Short mmCIF file of C-alpha atoms in Angstrom, two decimals:
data_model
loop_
_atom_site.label_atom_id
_atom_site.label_comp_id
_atom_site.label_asym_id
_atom_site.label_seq_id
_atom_site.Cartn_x
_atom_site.Cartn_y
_atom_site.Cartn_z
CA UNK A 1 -205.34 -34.30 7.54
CA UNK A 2 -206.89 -32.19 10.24
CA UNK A 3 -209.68 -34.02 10.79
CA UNK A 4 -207.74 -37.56 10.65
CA UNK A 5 -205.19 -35.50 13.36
CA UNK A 6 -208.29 -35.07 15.95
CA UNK A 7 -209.33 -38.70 15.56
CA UNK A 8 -205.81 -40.28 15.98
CA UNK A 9 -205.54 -37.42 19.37
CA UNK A 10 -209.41 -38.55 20.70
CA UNK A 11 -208.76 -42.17 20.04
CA UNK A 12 -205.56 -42.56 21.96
CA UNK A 13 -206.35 -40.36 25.00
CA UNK A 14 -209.38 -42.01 25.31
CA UNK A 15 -207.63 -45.27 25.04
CA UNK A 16 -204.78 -44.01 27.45
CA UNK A 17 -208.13 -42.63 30.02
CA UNK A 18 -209.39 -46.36 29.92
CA UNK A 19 -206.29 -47.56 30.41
CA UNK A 20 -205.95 -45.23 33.98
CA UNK A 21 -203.38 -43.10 32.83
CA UNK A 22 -203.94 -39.90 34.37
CA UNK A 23 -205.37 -37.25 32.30
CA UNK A 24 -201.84 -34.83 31.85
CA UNK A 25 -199.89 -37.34 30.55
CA UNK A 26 -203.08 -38.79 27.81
CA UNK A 27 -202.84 -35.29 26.65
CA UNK A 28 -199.30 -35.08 26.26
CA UNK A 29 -198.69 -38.29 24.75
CA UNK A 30 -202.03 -37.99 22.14
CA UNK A 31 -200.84 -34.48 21.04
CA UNK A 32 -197.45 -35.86 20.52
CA UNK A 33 -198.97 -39.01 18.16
CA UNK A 34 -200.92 -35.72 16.00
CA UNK A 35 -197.43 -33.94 15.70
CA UNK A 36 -195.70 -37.09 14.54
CA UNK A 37 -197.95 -37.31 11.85
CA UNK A 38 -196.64 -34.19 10.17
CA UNK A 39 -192.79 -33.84 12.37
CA UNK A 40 -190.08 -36.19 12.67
CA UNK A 41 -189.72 -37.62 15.80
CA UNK A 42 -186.77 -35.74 17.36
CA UNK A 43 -187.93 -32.62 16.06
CA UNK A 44 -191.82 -33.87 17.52
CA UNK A 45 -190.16 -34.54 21.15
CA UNK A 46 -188.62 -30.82 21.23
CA UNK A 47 -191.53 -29.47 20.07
CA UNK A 48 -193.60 -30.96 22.78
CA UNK A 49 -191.08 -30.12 25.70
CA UNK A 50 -190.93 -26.60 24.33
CA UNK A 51 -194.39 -26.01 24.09
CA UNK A 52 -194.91 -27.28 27.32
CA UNK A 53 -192.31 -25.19 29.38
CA UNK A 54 -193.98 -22.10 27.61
CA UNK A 55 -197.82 -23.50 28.84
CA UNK A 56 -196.21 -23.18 32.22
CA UNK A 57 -194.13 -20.08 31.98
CA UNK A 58 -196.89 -17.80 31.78
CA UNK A 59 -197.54 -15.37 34.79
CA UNK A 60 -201.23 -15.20 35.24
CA UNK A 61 -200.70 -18.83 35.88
CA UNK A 62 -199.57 -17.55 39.37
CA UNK A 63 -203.19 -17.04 40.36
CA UNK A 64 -204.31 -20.58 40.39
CA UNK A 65 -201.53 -21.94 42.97
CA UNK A 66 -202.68 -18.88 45.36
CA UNK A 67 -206.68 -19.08 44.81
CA UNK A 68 -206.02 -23.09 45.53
CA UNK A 69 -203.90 -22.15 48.96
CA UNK A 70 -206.12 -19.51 49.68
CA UNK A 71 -209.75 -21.57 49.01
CA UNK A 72 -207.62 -24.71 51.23
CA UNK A 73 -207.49 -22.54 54.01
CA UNK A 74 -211.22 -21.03 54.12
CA UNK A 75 -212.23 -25.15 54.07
CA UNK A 76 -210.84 -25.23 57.50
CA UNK A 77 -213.67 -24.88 60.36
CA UNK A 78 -215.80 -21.94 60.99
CA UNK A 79 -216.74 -20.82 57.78
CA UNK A 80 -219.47 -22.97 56.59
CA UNK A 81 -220.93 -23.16 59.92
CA UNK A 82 -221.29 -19.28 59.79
CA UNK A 83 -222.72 -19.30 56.18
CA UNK A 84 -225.36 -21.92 56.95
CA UNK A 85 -226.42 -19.74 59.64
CA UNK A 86 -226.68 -16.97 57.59
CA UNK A 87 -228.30 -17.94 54.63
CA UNK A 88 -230.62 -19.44 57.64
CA UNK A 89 -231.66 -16.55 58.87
CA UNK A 90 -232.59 -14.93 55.41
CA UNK A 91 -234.46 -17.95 53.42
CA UNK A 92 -235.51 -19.89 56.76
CA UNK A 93 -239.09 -19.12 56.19
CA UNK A 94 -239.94 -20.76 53.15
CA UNK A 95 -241.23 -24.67 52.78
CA UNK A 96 -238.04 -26.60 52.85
CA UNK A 97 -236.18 -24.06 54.44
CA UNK A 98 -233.10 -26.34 55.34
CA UNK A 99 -233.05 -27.32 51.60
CA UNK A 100 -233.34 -23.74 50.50
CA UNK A 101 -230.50 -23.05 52.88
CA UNK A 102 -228.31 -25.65 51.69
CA UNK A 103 -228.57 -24.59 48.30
CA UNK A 104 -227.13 -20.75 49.36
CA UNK A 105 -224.67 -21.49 51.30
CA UNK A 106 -223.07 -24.09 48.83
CA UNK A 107 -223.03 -21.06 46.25
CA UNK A 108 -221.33 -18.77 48.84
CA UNK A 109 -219.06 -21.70 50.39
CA UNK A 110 -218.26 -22.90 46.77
CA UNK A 111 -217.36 -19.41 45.74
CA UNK A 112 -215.14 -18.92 48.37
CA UNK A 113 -213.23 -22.51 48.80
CA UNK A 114 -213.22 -22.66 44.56
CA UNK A 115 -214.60 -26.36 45.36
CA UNK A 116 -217.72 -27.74 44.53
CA UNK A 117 -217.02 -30.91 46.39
CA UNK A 118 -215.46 -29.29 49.44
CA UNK A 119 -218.97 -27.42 49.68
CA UNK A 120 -221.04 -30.49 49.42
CA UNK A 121 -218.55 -31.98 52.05
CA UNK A 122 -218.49 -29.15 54.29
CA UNK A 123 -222.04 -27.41 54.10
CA UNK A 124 -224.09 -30.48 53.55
CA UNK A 125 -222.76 -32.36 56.69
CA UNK A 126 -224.26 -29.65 58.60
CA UNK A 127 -227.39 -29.47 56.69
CA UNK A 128 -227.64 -33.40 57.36
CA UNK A 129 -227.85 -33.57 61.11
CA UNK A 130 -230.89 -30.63 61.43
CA UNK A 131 -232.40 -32.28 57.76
CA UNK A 132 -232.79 -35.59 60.44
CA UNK A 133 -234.34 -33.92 62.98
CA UNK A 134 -237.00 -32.60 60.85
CA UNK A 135 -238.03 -35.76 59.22
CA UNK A 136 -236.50 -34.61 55.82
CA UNK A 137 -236.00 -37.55 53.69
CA UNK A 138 -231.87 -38.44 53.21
CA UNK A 139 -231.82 -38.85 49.57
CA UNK A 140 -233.87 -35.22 49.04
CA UNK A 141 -231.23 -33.91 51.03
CA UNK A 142 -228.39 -35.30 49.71
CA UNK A 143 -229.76 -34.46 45.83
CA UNK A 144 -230.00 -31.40 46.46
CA UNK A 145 -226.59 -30.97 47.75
CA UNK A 146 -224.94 -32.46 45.06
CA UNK A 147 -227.00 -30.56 42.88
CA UNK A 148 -226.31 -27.12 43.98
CA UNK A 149 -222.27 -26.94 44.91
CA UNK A 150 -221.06 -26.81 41.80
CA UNK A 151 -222.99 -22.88 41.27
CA UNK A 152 -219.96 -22.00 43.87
CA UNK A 153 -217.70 -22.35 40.80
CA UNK A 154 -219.20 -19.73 38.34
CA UNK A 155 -219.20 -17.31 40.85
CA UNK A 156 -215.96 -15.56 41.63
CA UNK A 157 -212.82 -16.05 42.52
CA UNK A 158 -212.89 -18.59 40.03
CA UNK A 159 -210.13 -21.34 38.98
CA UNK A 160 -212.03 -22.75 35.98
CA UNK A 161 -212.71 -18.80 34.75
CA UNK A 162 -208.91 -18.33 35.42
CA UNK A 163 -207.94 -21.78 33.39
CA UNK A 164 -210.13 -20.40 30.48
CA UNK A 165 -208.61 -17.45 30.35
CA UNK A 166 -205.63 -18.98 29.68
CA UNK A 167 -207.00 -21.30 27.33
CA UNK A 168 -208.77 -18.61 25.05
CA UNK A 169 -205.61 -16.84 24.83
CA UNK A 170 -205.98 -14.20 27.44
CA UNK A 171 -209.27 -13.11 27.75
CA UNK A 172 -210.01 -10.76 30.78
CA UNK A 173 -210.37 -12.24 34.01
CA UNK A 174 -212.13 -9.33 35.63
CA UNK A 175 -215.09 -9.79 32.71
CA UNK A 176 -215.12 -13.32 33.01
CA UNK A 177 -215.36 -12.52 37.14
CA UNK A 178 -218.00 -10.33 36.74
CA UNK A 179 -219.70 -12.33 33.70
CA UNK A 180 -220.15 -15.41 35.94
CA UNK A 181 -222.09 -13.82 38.91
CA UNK A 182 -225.54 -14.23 36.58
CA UNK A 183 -224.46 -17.80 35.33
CA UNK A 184 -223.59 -19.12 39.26
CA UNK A 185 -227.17 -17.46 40.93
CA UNK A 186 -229.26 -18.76 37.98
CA UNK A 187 -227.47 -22.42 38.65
CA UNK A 188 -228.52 -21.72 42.32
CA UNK A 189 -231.94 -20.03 41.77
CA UNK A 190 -232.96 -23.43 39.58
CA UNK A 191 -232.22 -25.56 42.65
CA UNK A 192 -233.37 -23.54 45.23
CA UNK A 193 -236.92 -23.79 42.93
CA UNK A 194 -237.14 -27.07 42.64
CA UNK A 195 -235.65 -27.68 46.14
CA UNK A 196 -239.20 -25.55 47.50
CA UNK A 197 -241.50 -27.63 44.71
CA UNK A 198 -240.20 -30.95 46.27
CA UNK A 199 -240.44 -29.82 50.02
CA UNK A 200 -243.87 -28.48 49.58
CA UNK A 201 -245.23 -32.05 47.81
CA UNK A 202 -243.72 -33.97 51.16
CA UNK A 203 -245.19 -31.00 53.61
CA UNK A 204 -241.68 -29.86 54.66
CA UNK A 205 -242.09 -26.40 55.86
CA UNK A 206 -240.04 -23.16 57.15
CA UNK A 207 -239.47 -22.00 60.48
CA UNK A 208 -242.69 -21.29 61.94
CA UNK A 209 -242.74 -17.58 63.44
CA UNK A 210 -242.37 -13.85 62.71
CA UNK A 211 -238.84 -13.22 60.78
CA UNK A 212 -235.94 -12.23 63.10
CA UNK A 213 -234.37 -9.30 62.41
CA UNK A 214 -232.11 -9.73 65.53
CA UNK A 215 -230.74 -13.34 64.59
CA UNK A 216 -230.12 -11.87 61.02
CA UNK A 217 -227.85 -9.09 62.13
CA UNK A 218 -226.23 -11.77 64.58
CA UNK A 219 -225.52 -13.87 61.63
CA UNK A 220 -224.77 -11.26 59.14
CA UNK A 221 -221.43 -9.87 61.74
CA UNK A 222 -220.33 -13.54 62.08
CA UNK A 223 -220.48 -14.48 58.17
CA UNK A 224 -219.53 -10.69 57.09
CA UNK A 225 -215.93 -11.46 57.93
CA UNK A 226 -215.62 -14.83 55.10
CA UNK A 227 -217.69 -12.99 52.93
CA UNK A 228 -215.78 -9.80 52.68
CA UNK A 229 -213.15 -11.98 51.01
CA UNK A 230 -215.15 -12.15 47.77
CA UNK A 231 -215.99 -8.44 47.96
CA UNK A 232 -211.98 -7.42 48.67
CA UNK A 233 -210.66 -9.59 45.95
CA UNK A 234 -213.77 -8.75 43.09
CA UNK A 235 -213.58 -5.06 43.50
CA UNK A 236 -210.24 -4.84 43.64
CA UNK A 237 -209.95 -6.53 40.39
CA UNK A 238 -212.65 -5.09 38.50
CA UNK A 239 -211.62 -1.60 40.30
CA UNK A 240 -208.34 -2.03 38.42
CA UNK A 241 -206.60 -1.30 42.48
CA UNK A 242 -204.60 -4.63 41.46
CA UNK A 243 -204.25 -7.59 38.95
CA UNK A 244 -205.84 -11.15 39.57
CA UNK A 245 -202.80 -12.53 40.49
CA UNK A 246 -201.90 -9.80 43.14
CA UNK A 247 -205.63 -10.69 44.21
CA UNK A 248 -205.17 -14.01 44.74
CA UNK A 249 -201.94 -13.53 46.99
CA UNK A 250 -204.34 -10.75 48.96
CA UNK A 251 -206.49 -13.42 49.23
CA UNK A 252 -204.38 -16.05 50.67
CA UNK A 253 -203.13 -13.20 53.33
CA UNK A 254 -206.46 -12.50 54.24
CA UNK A 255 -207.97 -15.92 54.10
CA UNK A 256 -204.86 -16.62 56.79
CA UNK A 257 -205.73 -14.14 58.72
CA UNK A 258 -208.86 -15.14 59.01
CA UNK A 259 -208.47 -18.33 60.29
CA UNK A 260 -205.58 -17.17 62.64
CA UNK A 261 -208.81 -15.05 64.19
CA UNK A 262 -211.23 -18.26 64.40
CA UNK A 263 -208.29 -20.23 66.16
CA UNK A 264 -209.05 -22.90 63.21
CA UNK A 265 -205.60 -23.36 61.99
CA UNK A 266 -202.14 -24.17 63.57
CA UNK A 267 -198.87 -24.25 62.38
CA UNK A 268 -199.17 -28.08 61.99
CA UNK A 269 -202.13 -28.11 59.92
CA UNK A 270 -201.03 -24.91 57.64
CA UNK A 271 -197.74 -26.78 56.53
CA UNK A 272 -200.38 -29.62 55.95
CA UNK A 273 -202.52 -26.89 53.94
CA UNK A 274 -199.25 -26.00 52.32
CA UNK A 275 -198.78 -29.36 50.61
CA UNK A 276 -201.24 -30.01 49.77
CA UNK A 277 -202.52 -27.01 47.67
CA UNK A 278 -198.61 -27.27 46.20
CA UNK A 279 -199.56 -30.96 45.14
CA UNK A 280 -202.51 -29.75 43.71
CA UNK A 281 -200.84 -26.68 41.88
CA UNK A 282 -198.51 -28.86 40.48
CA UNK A 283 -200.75 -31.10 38.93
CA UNK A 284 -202.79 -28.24 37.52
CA UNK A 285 -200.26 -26.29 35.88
CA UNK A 286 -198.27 -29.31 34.59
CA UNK A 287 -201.73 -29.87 33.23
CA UNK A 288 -201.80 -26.91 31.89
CA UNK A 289 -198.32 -26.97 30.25
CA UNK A 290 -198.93 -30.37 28.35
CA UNK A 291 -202.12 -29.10 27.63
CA UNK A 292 -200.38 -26.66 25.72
CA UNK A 293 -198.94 -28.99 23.26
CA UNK A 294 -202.46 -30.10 22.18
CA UNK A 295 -203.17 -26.14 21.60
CA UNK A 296 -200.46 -25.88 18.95
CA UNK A 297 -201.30 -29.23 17.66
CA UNK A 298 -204.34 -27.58 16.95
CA UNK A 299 -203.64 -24.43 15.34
CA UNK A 300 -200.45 -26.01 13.74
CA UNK A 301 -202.75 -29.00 11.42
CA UNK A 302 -205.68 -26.20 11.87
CA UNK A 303 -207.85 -28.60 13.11
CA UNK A 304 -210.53 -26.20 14.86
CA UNK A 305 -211.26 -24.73 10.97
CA UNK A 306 -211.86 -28.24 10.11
CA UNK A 307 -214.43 -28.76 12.99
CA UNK A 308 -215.88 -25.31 12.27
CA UNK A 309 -216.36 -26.78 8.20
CA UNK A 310 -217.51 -29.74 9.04
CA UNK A 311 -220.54 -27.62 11.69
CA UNK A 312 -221.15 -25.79 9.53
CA UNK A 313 -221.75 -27.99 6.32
CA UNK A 314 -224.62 -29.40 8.70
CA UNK A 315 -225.91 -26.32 9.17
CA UNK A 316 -225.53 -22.66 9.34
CA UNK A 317 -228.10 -22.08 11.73
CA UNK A 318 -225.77 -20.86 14.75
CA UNK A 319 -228.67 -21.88 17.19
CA UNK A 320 -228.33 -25.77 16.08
CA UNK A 321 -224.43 -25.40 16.53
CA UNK A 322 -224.69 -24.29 19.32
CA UNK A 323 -226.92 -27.14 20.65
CA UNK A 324 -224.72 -29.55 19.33
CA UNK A 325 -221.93 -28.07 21.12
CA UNK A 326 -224.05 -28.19 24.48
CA UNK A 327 -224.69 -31.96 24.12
CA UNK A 328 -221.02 -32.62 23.23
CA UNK A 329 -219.96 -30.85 26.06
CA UNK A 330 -222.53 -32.48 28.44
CA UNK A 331 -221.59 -35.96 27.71
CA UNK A 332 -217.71 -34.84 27.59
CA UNK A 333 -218.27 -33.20 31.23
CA UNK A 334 -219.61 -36.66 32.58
CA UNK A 335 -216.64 -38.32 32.01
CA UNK A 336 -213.69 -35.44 32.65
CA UNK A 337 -212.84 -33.09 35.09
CA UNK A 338 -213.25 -28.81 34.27
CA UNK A 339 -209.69 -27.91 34.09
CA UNK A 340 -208.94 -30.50 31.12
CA UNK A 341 -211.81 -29.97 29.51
CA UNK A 342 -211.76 -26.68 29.27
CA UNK A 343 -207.77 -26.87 27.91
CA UNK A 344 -209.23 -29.29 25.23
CA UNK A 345 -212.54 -27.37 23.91
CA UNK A 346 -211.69 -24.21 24.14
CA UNK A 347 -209.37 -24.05 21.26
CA UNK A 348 -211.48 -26.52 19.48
CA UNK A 349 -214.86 -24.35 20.14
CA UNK A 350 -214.11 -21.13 20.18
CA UNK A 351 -213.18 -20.25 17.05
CA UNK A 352 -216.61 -21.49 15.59
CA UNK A 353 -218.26 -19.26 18.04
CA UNK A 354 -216.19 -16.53 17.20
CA UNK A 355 -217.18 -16.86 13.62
CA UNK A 356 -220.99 -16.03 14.24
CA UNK A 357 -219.92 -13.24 16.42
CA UNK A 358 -220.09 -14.76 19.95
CA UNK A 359 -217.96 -12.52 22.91
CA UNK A 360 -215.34 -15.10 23.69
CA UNK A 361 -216.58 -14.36 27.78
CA UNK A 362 -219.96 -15.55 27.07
CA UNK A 363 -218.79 -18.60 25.29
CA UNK A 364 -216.29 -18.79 28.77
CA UNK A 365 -219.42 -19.02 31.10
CA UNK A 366 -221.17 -21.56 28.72
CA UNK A 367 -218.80 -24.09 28.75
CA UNK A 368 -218.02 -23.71 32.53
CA UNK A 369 -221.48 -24.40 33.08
CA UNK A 370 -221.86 -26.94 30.63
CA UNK A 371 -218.68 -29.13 32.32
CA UNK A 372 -219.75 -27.90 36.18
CA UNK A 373 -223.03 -30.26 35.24
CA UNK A 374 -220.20 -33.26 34.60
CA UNK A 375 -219.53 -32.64 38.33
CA UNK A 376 -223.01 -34.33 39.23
CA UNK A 377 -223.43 -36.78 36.68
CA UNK A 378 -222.43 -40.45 36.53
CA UNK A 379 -220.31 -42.17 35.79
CA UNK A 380 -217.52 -40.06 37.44
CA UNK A 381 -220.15 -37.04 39.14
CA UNK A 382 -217.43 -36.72 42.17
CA UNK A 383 -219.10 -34.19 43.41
CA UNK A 384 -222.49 -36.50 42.71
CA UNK A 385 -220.87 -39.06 45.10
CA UNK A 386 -219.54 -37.00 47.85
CA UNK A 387 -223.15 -35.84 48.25
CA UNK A 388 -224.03 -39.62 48.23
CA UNK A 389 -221.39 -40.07 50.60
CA UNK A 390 -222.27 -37.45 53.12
CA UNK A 391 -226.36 -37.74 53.16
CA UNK A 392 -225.48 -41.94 53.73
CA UNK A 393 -227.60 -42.52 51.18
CA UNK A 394 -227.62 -45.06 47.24
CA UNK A 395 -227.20 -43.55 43.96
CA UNK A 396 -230.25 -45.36 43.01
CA UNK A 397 -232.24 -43.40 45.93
CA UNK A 398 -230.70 -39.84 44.78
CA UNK A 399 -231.57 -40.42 41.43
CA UNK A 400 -235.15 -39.62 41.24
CA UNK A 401 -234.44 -36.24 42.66
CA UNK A 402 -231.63 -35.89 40.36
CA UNK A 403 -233.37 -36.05 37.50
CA UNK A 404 -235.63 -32.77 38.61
CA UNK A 405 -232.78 -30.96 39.45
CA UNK A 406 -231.18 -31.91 36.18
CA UNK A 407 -233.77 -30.25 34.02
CA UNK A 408 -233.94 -26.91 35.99
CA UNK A 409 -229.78 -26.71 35.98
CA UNK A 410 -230.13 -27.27 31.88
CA UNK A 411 -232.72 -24.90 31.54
CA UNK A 412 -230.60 -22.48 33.35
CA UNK A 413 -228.06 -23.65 30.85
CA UNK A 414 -230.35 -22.90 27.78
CA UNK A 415 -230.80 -19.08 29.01
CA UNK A 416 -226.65 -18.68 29.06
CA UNK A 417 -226.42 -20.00 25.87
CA UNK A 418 -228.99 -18.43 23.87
CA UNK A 419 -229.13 -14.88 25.94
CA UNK A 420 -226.19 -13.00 25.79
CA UNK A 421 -227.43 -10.65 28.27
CA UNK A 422 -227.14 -13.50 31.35
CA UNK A 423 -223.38 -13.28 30.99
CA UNK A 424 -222.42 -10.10 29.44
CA UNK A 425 -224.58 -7.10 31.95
CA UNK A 426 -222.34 -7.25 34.81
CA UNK A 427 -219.09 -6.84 32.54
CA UNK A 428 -220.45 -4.12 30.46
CA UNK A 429 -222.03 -2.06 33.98
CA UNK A 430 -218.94 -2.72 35.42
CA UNK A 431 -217.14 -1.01 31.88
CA UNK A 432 -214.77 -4.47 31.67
CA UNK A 433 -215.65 -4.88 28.24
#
């Protein structure tokens, strides 16, 4: 029954998908064709518009709407100018330096903004224009763009961390904060080392000169300011001074200020901001709230104990599951966004991790990393394509490079999954756990 329950659920919201439904509403309806299976069809209706009012009633949901508002109004100008500068003045030295530089400032941008494709919009339009100067070629550039925003969304504040906390039934936000620090630099570090390999086989080198300690303290004062926000919001958290929901209103108040002090916003463009980010709530949390429907499906026909059997009848070896896991996440993550992927596997996955002993935060950071790579990977890779976009460059060019960058951002995978250290030091220093 279970098993036949997650086929009928796959086959129709992949047939809805196809179809161009959008994603909330496959859910919904798919977890509504399980529960008719087993309920009768008034009873199967209430169910669903029960379950879903309770997906959305839940207060920690608060945070996402506030991180989105807050990240929407950091994207407005100033900010990645200032990071690019920084990160500039620290890495500028070595072969590739614009690469190198691109590669840290999408981490700090994407932290910050909670967008990986607002980073590879925003930071690698400025990389671009000095890339051309130097004779760097487009589709290196743009490959390594693509490649390296999504590390901004490991790294805290984080919406996906948030969305699997809610997903996993509450686990702590502050440990998955502090477990995806290691997780988002590794991402980065694996770029940033295949960005220098590349530059130094095409002869692409640093700044020439002594290292400035002037223009570094210039450029530390100017980005100090956007990158305080992280520090404010992640200590006050872990620090236990206030909740992640009271941190991400702090952070929309700050972010606000902020721009009021760069003369970047206007009372025009911050009803515009306004909107938007409520447009975008509202699809996430109704998201969320259908999303919830498929949970209880799930629990209700135990279907996750049926997955977990059927694992583990091809093996018990908890290093094979958990590769299988990886590539059915990778090829899941290539064809949906995070947040509804996460919603889905989380209840289906977590369990079987559970049962070999697995801290529900590590498995957290291994399947935001795992469905981050879906952000650069065809067939939907939007974060792939607004790299593309904003090197003016071909998929087919990009590619090549891809492919490099691929294998170092799956190797950094490898060391989340199988070393429980990479996610869980921070939390336990920081006494989270």
């Amino acid at each position: 029954m279970a098993i036949k329950a997650l086929l009928i659920v796959l086959v129709v919201m992949l047939v809805l998908l196809f179809l161009g439904v959008p994603i909330s509403y496959a859910i919904g309806i798919s977890s509504l064709s399980a529960i008719l299976m087993v309920i009768e069809p008034d009873v199967a209706v209430l169910t669903a518009a029960q379950r879903t009012f309770v997906g959305m009633s839940k207060f920690s949901l608060t945070a996402i709407p506030f991180f989105i508002l807050a990240g929407n109004i950091m994207n407005q100008g100033g900010i990645a100018r200032r990071l690019v500068n920084f990160v500039m003045a620290i890495l500028g030295k070595l072969p590739g330096a614009l690469l190198v530089t691109n590669v840290g400032t999408n981490a700090l941008f994407g932290a910050i903004s909670g967008s990986a494709s607002a980073a590879a919009a925003a930071v690698g339009s400025m990389i671009r224009d000095g890339a051309e100067e130097q004779g760097y070629d487009p589709a290196l550039t743009a490959a390594t763009n693509a490649a390296s925003a999504p590390s901004g969304l490991l790294i805290p504040p984080s919406n996906a961390l948030i969305t699997y906390s809610l997903a996993s039934g509450g686990t702590s936000v502050a440990a998955l904060f502090m477990a995806g620090y290691v997780p988002g630099l590794i991402w980065a570090l694996m770029c940033a080392i295949v960005g220098v390999i590349l530059a130094k086989k095409k002869g692409y080198k640093g700044t020439p000169g002594k290292f400035n300690w002037k223009n570094l303290g210039i450029a530390t004062l100017q980005a100090l300011p956007s990158l305080s926000l992280i520090i404010v919001v992640i200590g006050g958290i872990v620090g236990g001074i206030f909740s992640a929901t009271e941190g991400s209103a702090i952070a929309v108040v700050y972010s606000l200020i902020l721009a009021i002090c760069y003369k970047s916003i206007n009372l025009k463009s911050l009803w515009k901001i306004i909107v938007d980010s409520a447009k975008m709530s509202g699809m996430v949390v109704f998201l969320i709230g259908v999303s919830n429907i498929l949970g209880w499906v799930m629990a209700f026909l135990q279907i996750p104990d049926a997955v977990a059997s059927l694992l583990l009848g091809l093996t018990d070896n908890k290093y094979i599951i958990l590769l299988i896991m990886n590539l059915i996440l990778l090829v899941a993550g290539t064809f949906m966004d995070v947040t509804p992927a996460i919603l889905i596997f989380t209840p289906l996955f977590l369990p079987i991790c559970k049962s070999f002993g697995m801290d529900p935060i590590q498995f957290g950071l291994i399947l935001v990393y795992n469905l981050c790579i879906g952000n650069i990977t065809p067939p939907v890779g939007n974060t792939l394509f607004v790299g593309i976009k904003i090197g003016r460059t071909t998929l087919s060019k990009v590619m090549p490079y891809m492919l490099m960058y691929y294998a170092a951002i799956i190797l950094g995978l490898l060391l989340v999954t199988y070393i429980p250290s990479v996610s869980m030091i921070l939390p336990r220093l920081a006494g989270v756990v």
